[in-house]
PDB file of C-alpha atoms in Angstrom:
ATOM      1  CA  UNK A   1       0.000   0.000   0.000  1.00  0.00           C
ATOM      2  CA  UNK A   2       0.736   3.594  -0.843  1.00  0.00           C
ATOM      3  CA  UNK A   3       1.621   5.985   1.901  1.00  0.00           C
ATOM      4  CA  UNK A   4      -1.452   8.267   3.176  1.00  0.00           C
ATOM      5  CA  UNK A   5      -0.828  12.092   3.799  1.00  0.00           C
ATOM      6  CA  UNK A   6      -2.699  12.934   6.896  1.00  0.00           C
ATOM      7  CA  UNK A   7      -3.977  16.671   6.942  1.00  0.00           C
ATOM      8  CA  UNK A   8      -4.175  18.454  10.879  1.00  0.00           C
ATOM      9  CA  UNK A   9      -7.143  20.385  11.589  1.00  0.00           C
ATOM     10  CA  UNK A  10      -7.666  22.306  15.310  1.00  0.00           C
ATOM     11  CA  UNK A  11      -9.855  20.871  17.884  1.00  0.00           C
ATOM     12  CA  UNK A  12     -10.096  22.956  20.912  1.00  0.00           C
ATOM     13  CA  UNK A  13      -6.606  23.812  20.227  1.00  0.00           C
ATOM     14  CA  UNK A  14      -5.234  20.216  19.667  1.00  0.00           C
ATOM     15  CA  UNK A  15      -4.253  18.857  16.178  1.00  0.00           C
ATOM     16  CA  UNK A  16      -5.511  15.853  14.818  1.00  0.00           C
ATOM     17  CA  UNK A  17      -4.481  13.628  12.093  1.00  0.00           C
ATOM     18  CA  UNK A  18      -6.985  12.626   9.028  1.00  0.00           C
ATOM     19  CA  UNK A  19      -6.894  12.334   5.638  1.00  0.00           C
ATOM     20  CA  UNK A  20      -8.039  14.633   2.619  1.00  0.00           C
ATOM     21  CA  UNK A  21     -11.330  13.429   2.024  1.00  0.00           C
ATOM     22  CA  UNK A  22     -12.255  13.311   5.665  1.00  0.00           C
ATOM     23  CA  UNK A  23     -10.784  16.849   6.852  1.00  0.00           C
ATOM     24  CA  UNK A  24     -12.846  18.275   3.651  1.00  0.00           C
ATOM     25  CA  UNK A  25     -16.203  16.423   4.356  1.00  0.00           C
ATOM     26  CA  UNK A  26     -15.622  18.287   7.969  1.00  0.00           C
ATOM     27  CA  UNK A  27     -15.025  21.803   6.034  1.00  0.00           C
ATOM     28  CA  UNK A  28     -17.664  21.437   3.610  1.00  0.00           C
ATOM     29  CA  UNK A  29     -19.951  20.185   6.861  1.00  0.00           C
ATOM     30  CA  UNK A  30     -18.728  23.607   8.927  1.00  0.00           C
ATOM     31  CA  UNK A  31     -19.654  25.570   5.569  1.00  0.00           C
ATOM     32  CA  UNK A  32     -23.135  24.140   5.986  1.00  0.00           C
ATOM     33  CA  UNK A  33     -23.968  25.352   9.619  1.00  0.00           C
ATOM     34  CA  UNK A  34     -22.542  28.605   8.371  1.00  0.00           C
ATOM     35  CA  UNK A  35     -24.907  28.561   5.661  1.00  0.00           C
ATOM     36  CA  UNK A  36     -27.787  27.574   7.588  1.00  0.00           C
ATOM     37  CA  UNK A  37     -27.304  30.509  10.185  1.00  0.00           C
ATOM     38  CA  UNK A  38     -30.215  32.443  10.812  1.00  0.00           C
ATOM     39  CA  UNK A  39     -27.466  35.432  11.656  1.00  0.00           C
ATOM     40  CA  UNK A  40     -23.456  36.094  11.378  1.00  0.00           C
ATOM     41  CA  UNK A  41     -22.237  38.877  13.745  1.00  0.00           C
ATOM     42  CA  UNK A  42     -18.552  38.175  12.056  1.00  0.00           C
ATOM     43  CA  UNK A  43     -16.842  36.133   9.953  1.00  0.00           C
ATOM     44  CA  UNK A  44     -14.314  34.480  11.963  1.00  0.00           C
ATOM     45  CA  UNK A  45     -14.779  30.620  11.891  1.00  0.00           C
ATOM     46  CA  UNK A  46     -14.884  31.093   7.606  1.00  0.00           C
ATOM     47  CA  UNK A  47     -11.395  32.881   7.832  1.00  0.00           C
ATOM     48  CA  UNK A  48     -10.853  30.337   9.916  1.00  0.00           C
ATOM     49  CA  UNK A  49     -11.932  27.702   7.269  1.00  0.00           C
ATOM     50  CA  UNK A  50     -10.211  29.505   4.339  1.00  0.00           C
ATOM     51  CA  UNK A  51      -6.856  29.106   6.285  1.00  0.00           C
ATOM     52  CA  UNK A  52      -7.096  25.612   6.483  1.00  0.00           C
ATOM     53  CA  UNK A  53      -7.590  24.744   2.727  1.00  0.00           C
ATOM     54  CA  UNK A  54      -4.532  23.478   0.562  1.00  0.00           C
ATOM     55  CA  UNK A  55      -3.438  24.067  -2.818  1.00  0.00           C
ATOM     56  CA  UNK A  56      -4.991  20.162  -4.001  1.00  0.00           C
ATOM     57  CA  UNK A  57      -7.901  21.307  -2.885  1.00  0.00           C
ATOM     58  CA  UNK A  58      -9.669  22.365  -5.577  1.00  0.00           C
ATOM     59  CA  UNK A  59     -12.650  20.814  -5.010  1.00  0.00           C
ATOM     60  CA  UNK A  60     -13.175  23.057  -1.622  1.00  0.00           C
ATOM     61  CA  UNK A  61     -11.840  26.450  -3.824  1.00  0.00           C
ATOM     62  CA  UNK A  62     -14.508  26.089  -6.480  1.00  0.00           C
ATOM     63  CA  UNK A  63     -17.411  25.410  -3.943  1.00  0.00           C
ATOM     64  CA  UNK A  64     -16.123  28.644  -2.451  1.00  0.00           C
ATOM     65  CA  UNK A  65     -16.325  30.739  -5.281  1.00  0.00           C
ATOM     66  CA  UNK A  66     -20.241  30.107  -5.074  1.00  0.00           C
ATOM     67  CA  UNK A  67     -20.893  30.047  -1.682  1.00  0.00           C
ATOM     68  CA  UNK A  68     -23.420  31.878  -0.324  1.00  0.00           C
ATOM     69  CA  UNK A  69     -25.674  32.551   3.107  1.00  0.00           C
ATOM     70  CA  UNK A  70     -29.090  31.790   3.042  1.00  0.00           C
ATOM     71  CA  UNK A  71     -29.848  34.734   4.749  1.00  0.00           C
ATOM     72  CA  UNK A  72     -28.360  36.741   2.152  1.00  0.00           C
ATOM     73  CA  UNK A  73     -26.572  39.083   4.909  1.00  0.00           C
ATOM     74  CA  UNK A  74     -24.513  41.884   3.628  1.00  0.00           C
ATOM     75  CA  UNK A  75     -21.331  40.574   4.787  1.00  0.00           C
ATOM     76  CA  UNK A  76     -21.442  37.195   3.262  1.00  0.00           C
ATOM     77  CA  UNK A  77     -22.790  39.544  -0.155  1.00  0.00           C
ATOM     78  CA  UNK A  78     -19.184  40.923   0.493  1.00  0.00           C
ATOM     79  CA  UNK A  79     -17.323  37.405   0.432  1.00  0.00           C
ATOM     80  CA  UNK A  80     -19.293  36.301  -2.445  1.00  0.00           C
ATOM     81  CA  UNK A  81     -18.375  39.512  -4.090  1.00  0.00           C
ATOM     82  CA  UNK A  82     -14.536  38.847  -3.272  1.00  0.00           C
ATOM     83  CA  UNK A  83     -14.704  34.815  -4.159  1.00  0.00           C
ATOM     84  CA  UNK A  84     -16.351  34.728  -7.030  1.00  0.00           C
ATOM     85  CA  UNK A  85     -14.317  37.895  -8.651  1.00  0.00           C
ATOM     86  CA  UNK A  86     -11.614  37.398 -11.261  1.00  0.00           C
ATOM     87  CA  UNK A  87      -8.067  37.936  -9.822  1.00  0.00           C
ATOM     88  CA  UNK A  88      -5.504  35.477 -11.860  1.00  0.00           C
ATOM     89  CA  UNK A  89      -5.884  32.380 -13.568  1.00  0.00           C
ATOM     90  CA  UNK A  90      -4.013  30.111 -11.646  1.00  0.00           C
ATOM     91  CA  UNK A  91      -6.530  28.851  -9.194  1.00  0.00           C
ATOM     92  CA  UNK A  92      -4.436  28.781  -5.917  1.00  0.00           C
ATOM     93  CA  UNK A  93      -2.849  32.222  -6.694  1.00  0.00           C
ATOM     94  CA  UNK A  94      -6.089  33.488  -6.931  1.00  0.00           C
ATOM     95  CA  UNK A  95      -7.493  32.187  -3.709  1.00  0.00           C
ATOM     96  CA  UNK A  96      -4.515  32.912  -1.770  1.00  0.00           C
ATOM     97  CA  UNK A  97      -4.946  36.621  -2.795  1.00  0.00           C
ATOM     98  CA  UNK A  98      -8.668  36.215  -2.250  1.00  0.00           C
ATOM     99  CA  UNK A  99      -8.040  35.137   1.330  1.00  0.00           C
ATOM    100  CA  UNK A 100      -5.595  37.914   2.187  1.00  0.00           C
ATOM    101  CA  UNK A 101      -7.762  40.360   0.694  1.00  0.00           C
ATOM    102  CA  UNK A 102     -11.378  39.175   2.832  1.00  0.00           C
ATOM    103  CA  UNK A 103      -8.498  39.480   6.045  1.00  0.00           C
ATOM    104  CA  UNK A 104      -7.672  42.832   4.886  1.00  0.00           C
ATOM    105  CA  UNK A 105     -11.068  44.158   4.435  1.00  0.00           C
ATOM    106  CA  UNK A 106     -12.357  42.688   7.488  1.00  0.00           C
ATOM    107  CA  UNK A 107      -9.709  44.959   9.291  1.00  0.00           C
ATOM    108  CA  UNK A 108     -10.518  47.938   7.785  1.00  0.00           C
ATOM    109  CA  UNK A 109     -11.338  49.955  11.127  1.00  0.00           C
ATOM    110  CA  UNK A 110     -10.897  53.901  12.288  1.00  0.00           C
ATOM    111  CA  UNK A 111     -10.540  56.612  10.124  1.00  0.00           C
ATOM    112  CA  UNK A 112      -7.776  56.247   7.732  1.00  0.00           C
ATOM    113  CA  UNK A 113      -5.817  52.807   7.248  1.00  0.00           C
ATOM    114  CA  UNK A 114      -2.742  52.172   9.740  1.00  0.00           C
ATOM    115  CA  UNK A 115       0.523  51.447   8.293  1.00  0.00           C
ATOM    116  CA  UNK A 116       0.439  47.455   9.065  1.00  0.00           C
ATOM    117  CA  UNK A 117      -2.643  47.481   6.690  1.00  0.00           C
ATOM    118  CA  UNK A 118      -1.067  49.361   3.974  1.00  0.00           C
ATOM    119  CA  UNK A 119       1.656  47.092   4.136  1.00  0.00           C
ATOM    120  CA  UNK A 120      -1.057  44.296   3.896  1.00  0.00           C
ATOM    121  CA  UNK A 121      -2.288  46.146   0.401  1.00  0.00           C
ATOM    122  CA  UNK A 122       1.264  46.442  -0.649  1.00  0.00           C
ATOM    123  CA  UNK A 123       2.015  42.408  -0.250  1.00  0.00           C
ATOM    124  CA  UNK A 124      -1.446  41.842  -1.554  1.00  0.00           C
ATOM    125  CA  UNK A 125      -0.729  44.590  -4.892  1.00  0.00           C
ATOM    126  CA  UNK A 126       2.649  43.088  -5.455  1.00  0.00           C
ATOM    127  CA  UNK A 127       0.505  40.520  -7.934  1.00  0.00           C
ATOM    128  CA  UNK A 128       0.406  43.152 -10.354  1.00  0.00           C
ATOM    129  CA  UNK A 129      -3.748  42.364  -9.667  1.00  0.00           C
ATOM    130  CA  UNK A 130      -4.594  45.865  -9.212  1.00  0.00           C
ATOM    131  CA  UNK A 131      -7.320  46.586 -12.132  1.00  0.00           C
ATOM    132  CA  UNK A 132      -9.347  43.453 -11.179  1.00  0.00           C
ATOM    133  CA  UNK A 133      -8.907  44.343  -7.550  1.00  0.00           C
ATOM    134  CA  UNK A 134     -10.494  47.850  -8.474  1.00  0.00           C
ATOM    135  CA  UNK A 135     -13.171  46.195  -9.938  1.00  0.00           C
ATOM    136  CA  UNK A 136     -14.029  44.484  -7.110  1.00  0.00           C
ATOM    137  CA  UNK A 137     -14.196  47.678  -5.085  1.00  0.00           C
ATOM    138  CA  UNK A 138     -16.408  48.456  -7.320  1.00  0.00           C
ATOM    139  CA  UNK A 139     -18.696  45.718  -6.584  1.00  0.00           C
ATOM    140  CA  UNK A 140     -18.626  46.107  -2.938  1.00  0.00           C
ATOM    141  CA  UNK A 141     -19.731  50.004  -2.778  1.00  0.00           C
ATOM    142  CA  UNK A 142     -22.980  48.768  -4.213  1.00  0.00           C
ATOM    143  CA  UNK A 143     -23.998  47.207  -1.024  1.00  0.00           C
ATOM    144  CA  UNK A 144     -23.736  50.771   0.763  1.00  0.00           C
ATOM    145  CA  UNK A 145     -27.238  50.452   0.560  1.00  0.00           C
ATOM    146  CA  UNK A 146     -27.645  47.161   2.640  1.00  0.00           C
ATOM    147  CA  UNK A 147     -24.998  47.804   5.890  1.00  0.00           C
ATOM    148  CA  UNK A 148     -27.943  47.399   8.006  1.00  0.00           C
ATOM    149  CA  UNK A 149     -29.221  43.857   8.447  1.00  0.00           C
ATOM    150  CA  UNK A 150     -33.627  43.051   8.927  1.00  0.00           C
ATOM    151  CA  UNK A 151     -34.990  40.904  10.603  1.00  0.00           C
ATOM    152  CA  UNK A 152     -38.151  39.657  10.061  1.00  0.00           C
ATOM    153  CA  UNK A 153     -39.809  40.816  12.592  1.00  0.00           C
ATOM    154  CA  UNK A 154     -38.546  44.654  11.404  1.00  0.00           C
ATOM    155  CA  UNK A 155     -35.662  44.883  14.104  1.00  0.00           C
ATOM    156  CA  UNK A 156     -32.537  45.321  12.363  1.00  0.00           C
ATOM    157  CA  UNK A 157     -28.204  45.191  13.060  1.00  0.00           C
ATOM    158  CA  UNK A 158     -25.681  47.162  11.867  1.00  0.00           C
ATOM    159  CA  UNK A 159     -23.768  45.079   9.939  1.00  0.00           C
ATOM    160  CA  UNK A 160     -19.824  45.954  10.605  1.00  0.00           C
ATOM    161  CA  UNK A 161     -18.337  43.582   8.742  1.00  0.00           C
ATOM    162  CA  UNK A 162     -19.807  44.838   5.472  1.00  0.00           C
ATOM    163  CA  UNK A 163     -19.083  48.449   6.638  1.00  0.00           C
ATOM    164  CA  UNK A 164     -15.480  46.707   7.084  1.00  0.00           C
ATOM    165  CA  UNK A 165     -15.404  46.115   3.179  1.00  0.00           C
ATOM    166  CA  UNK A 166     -16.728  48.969   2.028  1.00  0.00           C
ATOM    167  CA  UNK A 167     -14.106  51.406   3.877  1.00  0.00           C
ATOM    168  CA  UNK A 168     -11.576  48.654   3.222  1.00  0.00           C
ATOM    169  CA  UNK A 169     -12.316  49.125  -0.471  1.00  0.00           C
ATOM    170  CA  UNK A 170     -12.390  52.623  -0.785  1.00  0.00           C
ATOM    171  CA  UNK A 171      -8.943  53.273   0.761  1.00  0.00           C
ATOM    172  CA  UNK A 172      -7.522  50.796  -1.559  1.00  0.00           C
ATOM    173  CA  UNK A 173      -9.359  52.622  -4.294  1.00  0.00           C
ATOM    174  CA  UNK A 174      -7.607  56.241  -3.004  1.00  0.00           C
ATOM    175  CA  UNK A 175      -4.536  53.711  -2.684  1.00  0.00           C
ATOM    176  CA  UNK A 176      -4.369  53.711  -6.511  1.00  0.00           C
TER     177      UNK A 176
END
C-alpha cells in the first residue's frame, strides 16, 4: 500500500491527524452550519476555514467561489463579491490573494488605514492584480445600501463587517 498524507485540523486547540477526504467532508460540513445561520455577527470561523484549505484542494476552492448565506446578509454579499471575482488564472494564486484580501477588508477599522494594513495592500498589490482588484471595489460600494441587516420581525443590526469592506475598499481605491 501507498503511503497516506494525513492533513491536521484544530480541535479545541489540539491537532488531529486525518486524511483529505475526511478533513474536507468536515469543512464542507462547517460551511453548511454557516450557511444555515439564521445570523453572522462576524466572519471568523470562515477565515478560519479559508486558512485551512490546501493548494490540491480544488474541489473546496470552487465550492467557495459560489458560496453563499441563506440569509443573504450583507457581509457574506461581500465574500461572495470577493470569491467569485476574477483575480488570476491560476486557481491557488487566486485564492490565496482572495483570502488575504477578505483578512484585509475585514480589518478595515478607524478613520484612515494604519501602516500594518497598507503594508497588507502592498504584499497583496505586489501581484500586479490591481485593475481586477479595483473592480471588485467596485462591486462592494454597491452594497452601501444594505450595511444594516432586517430581521423579520422589522428589528434590524448594523452590519460591521460589510461596513469593514466597504471602507476597506475605498482606501484601496484612493490607494491607486
Amino acid at each position: 500500500m501507498g503511503t497516506r498524507v494525513m492533513y491536521p485540523i484544530e480541535v479545541k486547540k489540539k491537532a488531529i491527524q486525518m486524511k483529505k477526504e475526511q478533513r474536507n467532508q468536515i469543512l464542507l460540513n462547517l460551511l453548511s452550519i454557516i450557511k444555515k445561520k439564521s445570523f453572522h455577527h462576524d466572519i471568523q470561523c470562515y477565515k478560519k476555514i479559508l486558512t485551512l484549505i490546501r493548494q490540491e484542494d480544488e474541489v473546496l476552492i470552487s465550492y467557495l467561489k459560489e458560496f453563499k448565506v441563506n440569509n443573504n446578509q450583507g457581509c457574506y454579499l461581500g465574500i461572495n463579491t470577493v470569491m467569485k471575482a476574477y483575480i488570476t488564472q491560476d486557481m491557488w494564486t487566486d485564492f490565496t490573494i482572495k483570502k488575504k484580501l477578505i483578512s484585509l477588508l475585514d480589518s478595515a477599522k478607524g478613520k484612515c488605514p494604519k501602516e500594518s494594513w497598507i503594508k497588507k495592500l502592498d504584499d497583496i498589490q505586489a501581484n500586479k492584480q490591481s485593475d481586477e482588484i479595483l473592480l471588485l471595489c467596485n462591486e462592494l460600494f454597491d452594497f452601501e445600501k444594505i450595511t444594516n441587516y432586517v430581521f423579520q420581525n422589522g428589528h434590524y443590526w448594523s452590519d460591521d463587517v460589510l461596513k469593514r469592506f466597504i471602507k476597506g475598499g475605498r482606501w484601496i481605491v484612493a490607494s491607486v
